[in-house]
Coordinates of C-alpha atoms in Angstrom, one line a residue:
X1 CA -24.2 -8.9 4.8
X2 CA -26.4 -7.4 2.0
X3 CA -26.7 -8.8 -1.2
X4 CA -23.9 -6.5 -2.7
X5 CA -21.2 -8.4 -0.9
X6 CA -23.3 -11.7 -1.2
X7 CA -23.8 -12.7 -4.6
X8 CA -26.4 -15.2 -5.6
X9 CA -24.7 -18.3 -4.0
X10 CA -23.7 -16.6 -1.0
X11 CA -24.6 -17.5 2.8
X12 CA -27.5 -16.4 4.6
X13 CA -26.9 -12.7 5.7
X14 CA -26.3 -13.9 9.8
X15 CA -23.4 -16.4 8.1
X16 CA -19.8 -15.1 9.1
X17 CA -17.3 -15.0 6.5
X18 CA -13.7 -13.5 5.6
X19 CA -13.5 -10.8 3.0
X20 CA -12.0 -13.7 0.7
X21 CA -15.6 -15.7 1.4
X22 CA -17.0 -12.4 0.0
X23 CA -15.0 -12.7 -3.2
X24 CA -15.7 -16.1 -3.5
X25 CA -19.4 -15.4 -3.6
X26 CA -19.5 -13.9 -7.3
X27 CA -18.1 -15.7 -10.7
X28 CA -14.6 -15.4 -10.8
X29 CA -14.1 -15.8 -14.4
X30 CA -15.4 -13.5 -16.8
X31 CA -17.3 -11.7 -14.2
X32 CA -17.5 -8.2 -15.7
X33 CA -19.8 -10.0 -18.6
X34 CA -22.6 -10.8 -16.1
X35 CA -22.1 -7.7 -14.2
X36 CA -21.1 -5.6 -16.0
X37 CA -18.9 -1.9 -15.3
X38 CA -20.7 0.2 -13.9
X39 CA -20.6 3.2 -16.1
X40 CA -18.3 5.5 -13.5
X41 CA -16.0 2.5 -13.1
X42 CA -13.2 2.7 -15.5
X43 CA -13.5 1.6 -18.7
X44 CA -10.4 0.3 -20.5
X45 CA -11.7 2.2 -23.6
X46 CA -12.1 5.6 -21.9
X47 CA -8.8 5.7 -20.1
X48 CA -6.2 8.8 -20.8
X49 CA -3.3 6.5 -22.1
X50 CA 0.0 5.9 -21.8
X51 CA 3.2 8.7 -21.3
X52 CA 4.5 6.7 -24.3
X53 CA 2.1 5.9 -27.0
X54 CA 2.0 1.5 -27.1
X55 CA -0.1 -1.0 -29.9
X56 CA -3.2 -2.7 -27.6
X57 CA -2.5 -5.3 -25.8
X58 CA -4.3 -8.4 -27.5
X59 CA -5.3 -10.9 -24.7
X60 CA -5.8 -8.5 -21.7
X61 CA -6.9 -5.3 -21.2
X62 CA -4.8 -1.8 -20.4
X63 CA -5.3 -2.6 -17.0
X64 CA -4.7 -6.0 -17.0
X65 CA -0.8 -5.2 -18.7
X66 CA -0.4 -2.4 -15.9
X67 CA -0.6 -5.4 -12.9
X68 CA 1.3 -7.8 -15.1
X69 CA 4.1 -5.2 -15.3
X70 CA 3.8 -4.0 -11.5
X71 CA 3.6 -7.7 -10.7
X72 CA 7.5 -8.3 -13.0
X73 CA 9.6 -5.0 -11.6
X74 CA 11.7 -5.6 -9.6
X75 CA 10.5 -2.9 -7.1
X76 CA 7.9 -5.3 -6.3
X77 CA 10.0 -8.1 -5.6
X78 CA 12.3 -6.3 -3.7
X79 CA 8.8 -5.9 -1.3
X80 CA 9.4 -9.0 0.2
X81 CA 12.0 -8.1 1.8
X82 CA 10.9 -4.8 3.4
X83 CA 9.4 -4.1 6.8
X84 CA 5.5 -3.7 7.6
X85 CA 6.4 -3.6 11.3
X86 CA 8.6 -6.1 11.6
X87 CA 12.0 -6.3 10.3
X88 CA 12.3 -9.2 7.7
X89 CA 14.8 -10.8 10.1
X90 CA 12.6 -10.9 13.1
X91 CA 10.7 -13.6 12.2
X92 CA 9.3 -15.8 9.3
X93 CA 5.4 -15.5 9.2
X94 CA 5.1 -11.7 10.2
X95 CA 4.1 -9.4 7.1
X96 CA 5.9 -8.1 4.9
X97 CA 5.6 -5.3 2.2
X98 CA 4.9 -7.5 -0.4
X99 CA 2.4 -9.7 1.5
X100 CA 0.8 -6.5 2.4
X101 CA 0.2 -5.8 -0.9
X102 CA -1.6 -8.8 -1.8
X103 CA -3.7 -8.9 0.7
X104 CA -4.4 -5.3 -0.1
X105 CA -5.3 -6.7 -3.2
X106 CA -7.5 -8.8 -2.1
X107 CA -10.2 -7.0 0.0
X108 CA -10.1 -3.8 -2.7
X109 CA -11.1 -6.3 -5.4
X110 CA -13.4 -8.3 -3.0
X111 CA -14.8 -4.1 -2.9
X112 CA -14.4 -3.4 -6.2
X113 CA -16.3 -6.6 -7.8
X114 CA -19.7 -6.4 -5.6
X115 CA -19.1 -2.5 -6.9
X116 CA -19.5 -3.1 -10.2
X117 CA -15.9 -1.2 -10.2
X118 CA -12.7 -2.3 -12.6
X119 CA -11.6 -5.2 -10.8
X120 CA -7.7 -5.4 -12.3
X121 CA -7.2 -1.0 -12.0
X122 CA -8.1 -2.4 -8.2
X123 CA -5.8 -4.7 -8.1
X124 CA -3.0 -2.7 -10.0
X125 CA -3.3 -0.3 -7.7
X126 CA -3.1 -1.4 -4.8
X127 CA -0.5 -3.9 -5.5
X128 CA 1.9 -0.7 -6.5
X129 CA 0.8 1.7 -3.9
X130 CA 4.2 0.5 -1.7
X131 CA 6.8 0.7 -4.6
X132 CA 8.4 3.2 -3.2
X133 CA 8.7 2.4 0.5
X134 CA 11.9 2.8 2.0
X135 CA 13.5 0.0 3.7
X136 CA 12.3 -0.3 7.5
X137 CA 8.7 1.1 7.3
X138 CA 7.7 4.3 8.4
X139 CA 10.8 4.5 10.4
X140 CA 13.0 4.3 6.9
X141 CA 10.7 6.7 5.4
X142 CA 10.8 9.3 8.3
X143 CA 14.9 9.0 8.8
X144 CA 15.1 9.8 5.0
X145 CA 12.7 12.3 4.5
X146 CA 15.0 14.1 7.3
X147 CA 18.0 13.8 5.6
X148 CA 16.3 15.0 2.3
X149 CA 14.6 18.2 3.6
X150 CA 17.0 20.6 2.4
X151 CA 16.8 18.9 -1.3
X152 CA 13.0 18.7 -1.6
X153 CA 12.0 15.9 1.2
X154 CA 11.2 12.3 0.5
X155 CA 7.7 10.6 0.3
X156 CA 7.0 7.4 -0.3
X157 CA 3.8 7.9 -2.9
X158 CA 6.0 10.1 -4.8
X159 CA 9.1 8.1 -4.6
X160 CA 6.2 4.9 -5.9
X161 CA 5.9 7.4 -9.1
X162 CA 9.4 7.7 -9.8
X163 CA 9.5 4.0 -9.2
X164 CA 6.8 3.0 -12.2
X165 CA 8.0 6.7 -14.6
X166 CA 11.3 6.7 -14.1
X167 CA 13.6 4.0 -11.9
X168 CA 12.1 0.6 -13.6
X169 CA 14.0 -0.3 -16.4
X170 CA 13.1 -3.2 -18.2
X171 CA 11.4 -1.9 -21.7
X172 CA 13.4 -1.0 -24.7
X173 CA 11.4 1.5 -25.7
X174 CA 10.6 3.9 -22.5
X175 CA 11.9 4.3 -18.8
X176 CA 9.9 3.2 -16.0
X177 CA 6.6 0.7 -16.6
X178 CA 4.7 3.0 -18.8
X179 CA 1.2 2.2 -16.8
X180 CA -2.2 4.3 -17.7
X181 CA -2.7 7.5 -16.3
X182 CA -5.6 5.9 -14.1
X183 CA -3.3 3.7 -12.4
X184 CA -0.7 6.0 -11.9
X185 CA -3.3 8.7 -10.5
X186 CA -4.6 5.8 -8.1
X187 CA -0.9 5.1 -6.9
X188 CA -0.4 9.0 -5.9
X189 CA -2.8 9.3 -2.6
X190 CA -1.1 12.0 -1.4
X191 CA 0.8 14.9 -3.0
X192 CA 1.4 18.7 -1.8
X193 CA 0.7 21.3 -4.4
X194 CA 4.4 22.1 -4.8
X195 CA 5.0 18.6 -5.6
X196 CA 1.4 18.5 -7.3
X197 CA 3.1 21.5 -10.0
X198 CA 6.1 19.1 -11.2
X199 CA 4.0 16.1 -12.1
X200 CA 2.0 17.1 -14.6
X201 CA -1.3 16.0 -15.4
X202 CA -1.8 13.0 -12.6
X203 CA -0.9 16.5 -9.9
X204 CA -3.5 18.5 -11.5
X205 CA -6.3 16.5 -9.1
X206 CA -4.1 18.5 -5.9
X207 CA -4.4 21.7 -7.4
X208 CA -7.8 21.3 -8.1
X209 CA -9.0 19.3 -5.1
X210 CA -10.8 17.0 -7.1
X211 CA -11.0 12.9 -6.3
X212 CA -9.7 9.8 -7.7
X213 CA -11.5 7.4 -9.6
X214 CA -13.3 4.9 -7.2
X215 CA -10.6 2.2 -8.0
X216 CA -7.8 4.8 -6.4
X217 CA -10.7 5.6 -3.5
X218 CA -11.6 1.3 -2.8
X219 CA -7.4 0.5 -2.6
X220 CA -6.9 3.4 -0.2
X221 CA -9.2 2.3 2.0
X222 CA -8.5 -1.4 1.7
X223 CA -4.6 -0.5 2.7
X224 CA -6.1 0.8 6.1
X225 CA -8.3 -2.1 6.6
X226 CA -5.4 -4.6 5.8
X227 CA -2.5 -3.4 8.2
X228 CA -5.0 -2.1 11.1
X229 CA -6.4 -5.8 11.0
X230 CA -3.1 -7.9 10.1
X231 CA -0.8 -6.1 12.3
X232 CA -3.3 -7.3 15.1
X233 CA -2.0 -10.8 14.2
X234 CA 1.2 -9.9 14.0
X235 CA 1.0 -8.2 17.2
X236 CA -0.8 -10.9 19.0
X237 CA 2.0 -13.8 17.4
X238 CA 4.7 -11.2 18.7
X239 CA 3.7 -11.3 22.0
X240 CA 3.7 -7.5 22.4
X241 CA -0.2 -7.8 22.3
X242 CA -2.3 -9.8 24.4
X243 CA -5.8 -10.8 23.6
X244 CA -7.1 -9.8 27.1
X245 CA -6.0 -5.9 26.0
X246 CA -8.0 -5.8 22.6
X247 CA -11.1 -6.5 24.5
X248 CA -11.3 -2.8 25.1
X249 CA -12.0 -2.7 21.4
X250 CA -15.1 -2.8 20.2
X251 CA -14.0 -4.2 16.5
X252 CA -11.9 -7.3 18.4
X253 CA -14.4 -7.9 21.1
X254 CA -17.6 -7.9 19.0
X255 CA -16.3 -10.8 16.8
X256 CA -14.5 -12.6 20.0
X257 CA -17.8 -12.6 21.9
X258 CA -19.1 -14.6 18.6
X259 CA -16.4 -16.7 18.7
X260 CA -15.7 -17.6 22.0
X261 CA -19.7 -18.3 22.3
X262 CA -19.5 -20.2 19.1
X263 CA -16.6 -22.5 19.5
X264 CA -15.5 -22.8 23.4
X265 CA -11.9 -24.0 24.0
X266 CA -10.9 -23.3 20.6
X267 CA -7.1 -22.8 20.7
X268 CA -5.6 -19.4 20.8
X269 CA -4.1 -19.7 17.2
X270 CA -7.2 -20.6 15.5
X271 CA -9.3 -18.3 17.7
X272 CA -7.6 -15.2 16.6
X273 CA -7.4 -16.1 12.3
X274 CA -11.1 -16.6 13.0
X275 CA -11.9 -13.2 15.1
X276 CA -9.7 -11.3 12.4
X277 CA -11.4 -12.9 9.3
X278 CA -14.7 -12.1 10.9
X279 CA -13.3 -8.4 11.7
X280 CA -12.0 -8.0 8.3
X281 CA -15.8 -9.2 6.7
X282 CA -17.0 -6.9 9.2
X283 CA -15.4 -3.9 8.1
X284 CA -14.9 -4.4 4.1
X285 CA -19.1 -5.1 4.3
X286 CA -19.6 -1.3 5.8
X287 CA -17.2 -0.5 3.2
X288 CA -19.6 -1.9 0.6
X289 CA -22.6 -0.7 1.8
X290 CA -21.9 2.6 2.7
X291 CA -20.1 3.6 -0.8
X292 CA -22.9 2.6 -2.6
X293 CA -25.5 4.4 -0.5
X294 CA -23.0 7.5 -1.4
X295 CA -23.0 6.1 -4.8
X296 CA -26.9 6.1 -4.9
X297 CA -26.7 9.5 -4.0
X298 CA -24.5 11.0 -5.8
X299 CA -25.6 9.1 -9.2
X300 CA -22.6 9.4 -10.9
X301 CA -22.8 9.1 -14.4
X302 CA -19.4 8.8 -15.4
X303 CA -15.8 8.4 -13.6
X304 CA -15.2 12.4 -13.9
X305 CA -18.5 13.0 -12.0
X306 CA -16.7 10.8 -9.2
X307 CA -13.7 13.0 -9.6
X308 CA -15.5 16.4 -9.4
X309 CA -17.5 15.3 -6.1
X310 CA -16.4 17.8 -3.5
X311 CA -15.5 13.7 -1.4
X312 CA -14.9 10.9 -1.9
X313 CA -17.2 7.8 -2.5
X314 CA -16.1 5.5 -1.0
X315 CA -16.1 5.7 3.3
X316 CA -16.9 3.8 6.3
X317 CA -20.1 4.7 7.7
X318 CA -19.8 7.0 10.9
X319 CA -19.9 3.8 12.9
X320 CA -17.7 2.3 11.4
X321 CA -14.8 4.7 10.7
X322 CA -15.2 5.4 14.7
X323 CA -14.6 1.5 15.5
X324 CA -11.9 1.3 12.9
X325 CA -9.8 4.7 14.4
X326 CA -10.2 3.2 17.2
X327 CA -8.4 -0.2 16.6
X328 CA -5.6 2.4 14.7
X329 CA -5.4 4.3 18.0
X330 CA -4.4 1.4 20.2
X331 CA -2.2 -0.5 17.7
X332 CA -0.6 2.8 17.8
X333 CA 0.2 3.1 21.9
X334 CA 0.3 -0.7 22.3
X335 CA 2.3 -2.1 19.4
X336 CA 4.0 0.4 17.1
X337 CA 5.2 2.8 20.9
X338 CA 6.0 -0.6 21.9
X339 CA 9.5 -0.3 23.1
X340 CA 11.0 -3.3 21.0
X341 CA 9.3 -1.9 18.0
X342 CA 11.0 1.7 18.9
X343 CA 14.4 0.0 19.4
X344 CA 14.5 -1.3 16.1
X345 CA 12.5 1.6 14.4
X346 CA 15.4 3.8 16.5
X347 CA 18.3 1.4 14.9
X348 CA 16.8 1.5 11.4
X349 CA 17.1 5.6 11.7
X350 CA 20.3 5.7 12.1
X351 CA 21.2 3.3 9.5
X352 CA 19.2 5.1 7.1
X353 CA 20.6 8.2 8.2
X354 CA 24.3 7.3 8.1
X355 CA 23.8 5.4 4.8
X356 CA 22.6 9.1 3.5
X357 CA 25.7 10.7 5.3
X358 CA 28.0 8.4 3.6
X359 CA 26.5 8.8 -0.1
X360 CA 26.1 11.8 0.1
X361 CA 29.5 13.0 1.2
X362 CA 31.1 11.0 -1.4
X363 CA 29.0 9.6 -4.4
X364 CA 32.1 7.3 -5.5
X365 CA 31.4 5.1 -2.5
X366 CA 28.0 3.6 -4.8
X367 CA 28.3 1.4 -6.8
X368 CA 29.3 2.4 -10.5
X369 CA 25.9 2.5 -11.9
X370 CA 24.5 4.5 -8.9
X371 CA 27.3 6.8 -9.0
X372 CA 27.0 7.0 -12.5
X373 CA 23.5 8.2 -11.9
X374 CA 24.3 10.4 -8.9
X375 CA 26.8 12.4 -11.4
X376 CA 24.5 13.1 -14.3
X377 CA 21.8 14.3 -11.6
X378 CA 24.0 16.7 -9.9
X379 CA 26.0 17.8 -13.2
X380 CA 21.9 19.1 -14.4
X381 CA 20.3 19.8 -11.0
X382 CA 23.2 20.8 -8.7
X383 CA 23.0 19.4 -5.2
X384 CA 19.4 18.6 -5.3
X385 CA 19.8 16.5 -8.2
X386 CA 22.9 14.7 -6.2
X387 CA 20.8 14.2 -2.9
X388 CA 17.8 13.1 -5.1
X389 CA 20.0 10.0 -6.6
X390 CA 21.2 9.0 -3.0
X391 CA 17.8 9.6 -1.8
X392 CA 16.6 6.6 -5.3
X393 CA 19.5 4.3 -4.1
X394 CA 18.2 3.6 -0.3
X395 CA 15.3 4.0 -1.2
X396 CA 15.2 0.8 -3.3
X397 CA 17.1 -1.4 -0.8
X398 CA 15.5 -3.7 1.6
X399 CA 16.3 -4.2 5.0
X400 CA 18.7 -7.1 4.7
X401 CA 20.6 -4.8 1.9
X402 CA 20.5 -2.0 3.7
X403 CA 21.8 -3.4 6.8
X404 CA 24.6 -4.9 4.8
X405 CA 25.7 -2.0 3.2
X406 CA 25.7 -0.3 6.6
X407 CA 28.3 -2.9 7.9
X408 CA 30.5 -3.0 4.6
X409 CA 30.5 1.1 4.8
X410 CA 31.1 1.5 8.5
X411 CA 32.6 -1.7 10.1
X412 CA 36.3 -2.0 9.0
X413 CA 35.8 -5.9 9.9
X414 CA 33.7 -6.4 7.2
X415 CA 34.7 -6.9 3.7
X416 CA 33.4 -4.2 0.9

């Protein structure tokens, strides 16, 4: 590891460590003050504000008050009960959205800190960049966006902006969280330029094709890193992945040659934390490296230089985005094509889907607020406006909730 992810107290560069060792190598508090922003990080000073003009925060910065607030919605908390892979009911220890999200946390800010990058924009970020996720994963998300096609589709990074704008109500003064326009540019990864034209100045960036800032560009990335290398674990403690399988992969069997050579008879459990801490270090230390070579190159003198470069920054080297596709490709024949996985991904469909049916059909079977809500949209935007408030409704459920109101809607056993 080079001294960017070391630090001065670090190991020697042939020591393994997690991506939380890596943290733990530079000061934790006050560390901007010794190393200072780098000038194209984002500077609390510099950023574009507020929708809704507010007085400075006086103990923390802008940034600081957008993870506080992301941290208190309920949107967040509602995380922990929404699939990663596995529905909440399957087990205990397997991830969940909100776990997810921390540990998403944690390796962008791990990035962002050697970087010289705004440590708590990272962490904002990253911790919102699920708020919108359906209840059961991809499979939620896919199910609705079906049922939604005719009314303008469903995404979850646009549904994460109406989360923070517009479906968060907490503050007397405003809808939603009111967060900077960095952080609510970083939340929005992807966006058609249809969509892009509705959303004002954060959609400009699609119609453009300009960047993020490198605090948007680090959390991306760390999202990949964190579910291709957790869901490993989860896989593995699943048993619908066997370690003798992810030998084939040269991220898992680089780090399990070290291990296995390192610490023979070492039980299975402890064998594969330590393979997947050393394949996490691996990965988020070509992450390091490689965005500042780009960085060096580039010389950005500013955080709109990073935006108007014609790529992002921040990447894997060649090597390293290989290896990590790689892992991606077989979690993707191997766990999530697994046929467990598809029965339940295949149940949480047509929950989804019948939910929408339901709703949709008749709006009176919400509760009052909802309906309430579902009125006023269609009575200024017709049917779309209608769809779009069923569409906000399951979308904020998790998967216990959503399972419930499945049974109380469709099981004439059940009480409503």
């Amino acid at each position: 590891m080079n001294d960017i992810a070391r630090g001065p107290d670090a190991p020697a560069p042939d020591a393994q460590t997690s991506a939380s060792d890596v943290r733990a190598s530079v000061p934790e508090a006050g560390a901007h003050a010794p190393y200072g922003l780098a000038p194209y990080a984002a500077h609390d000073e510099l950023s574009r504000g507020r929708r809704h003009p507010e007085p400075k925060p006086a103990f923390r910065t802008e940034f600081q008050r957008d993870r506080d607030r992301i941290i208190h919605s309920n949107a967040f908390r509602r995380l922990v009960y929404k699939t990663q892979v596995f529905v909440n009911h399957e087990g205990d220890l397997y991830r969940t959205r909100v776990t997810h999200s921390i540990e998403v946390a944690q390796i962008a800010r791990s990035a962002a800190l050697a970087l010289h990058l705004n440590e708590s924009l990272t962490e904002a970020i990253s911790l919102a960049h699920d708020l919108g996720h359906t209840p059961f994963g991809h499979a939620g998300q896919e199910a609705l966006n079906e049922c939604m096609k005719p009314y303008g589709g469903f995404e979850h990074n646009l549904q994460s902006i109406r989360v923070v704008d517009e479906l968060e109500e907490r503050y007397a003064e405003f809808r939603g969280l009111n967060l900077t326009f960095e952080c609510r540019e970083g939340i929005l990864k992807h966006c058609s330029v249809r969509n892009a034209r509705e959303l004002g100045e954060i959609g400009e960036r699609f119609i453009q094709r300009r960047q993020p800032g490198l605090e948007a560009q680090i959390a991306n990335l760390a999202d990949e890193i964190a579910y291709n290398n957790h869901d490993v674990d989860d896989g593995i403690r699943a048993e619908m992945i066997e370690i003798r399988e992810l030998l084939d992969v040269r991220l898992f069997r680089r780090q399990y040659d070290i291990v296995a050579g390192k610490y023979p008879g070492l039980g299975e459990r402890r064998l594969v934390h330590e393979v997947i801490r050393r394949m996490i270090n691996h990965i988020v230390t070509d992450l390091i490296q490689t965005t500042q070579a780009n960085i060096d190159v580039a010389q950005p003198r500013s955080m709109d230089d990073v935006r108007l470069h014609s790529k992002p920054l921040a990447a894997l080297s060649e090597t390293g985005r290989e290896e990590h596709t790689e892992l991606m490709m077989f979690l993707r024949d191997r766990l999530y094509r697994h046929y467990k996985v598809l029965r339940m991904t295949s149940k949480a469909r047509r929950v989804i889907r019948q939910l929408f049916e339901a709703f949709f059909g008749d709006i009176n079977l919400m509760p009052t607020d909802y309906r309430d809500l579902a009125l006023a949209a269609e009575k200024s935007r017709g049917t779309d406006g209608r769809a779009r408030a069923v569409a906000d409704y399951i979308a904020g459920m998790t998967d216990r909730f959503a399972i419930g109101e499945h049974s109380r809607l469709l099981d004439p056993t059940e009480r409503t």
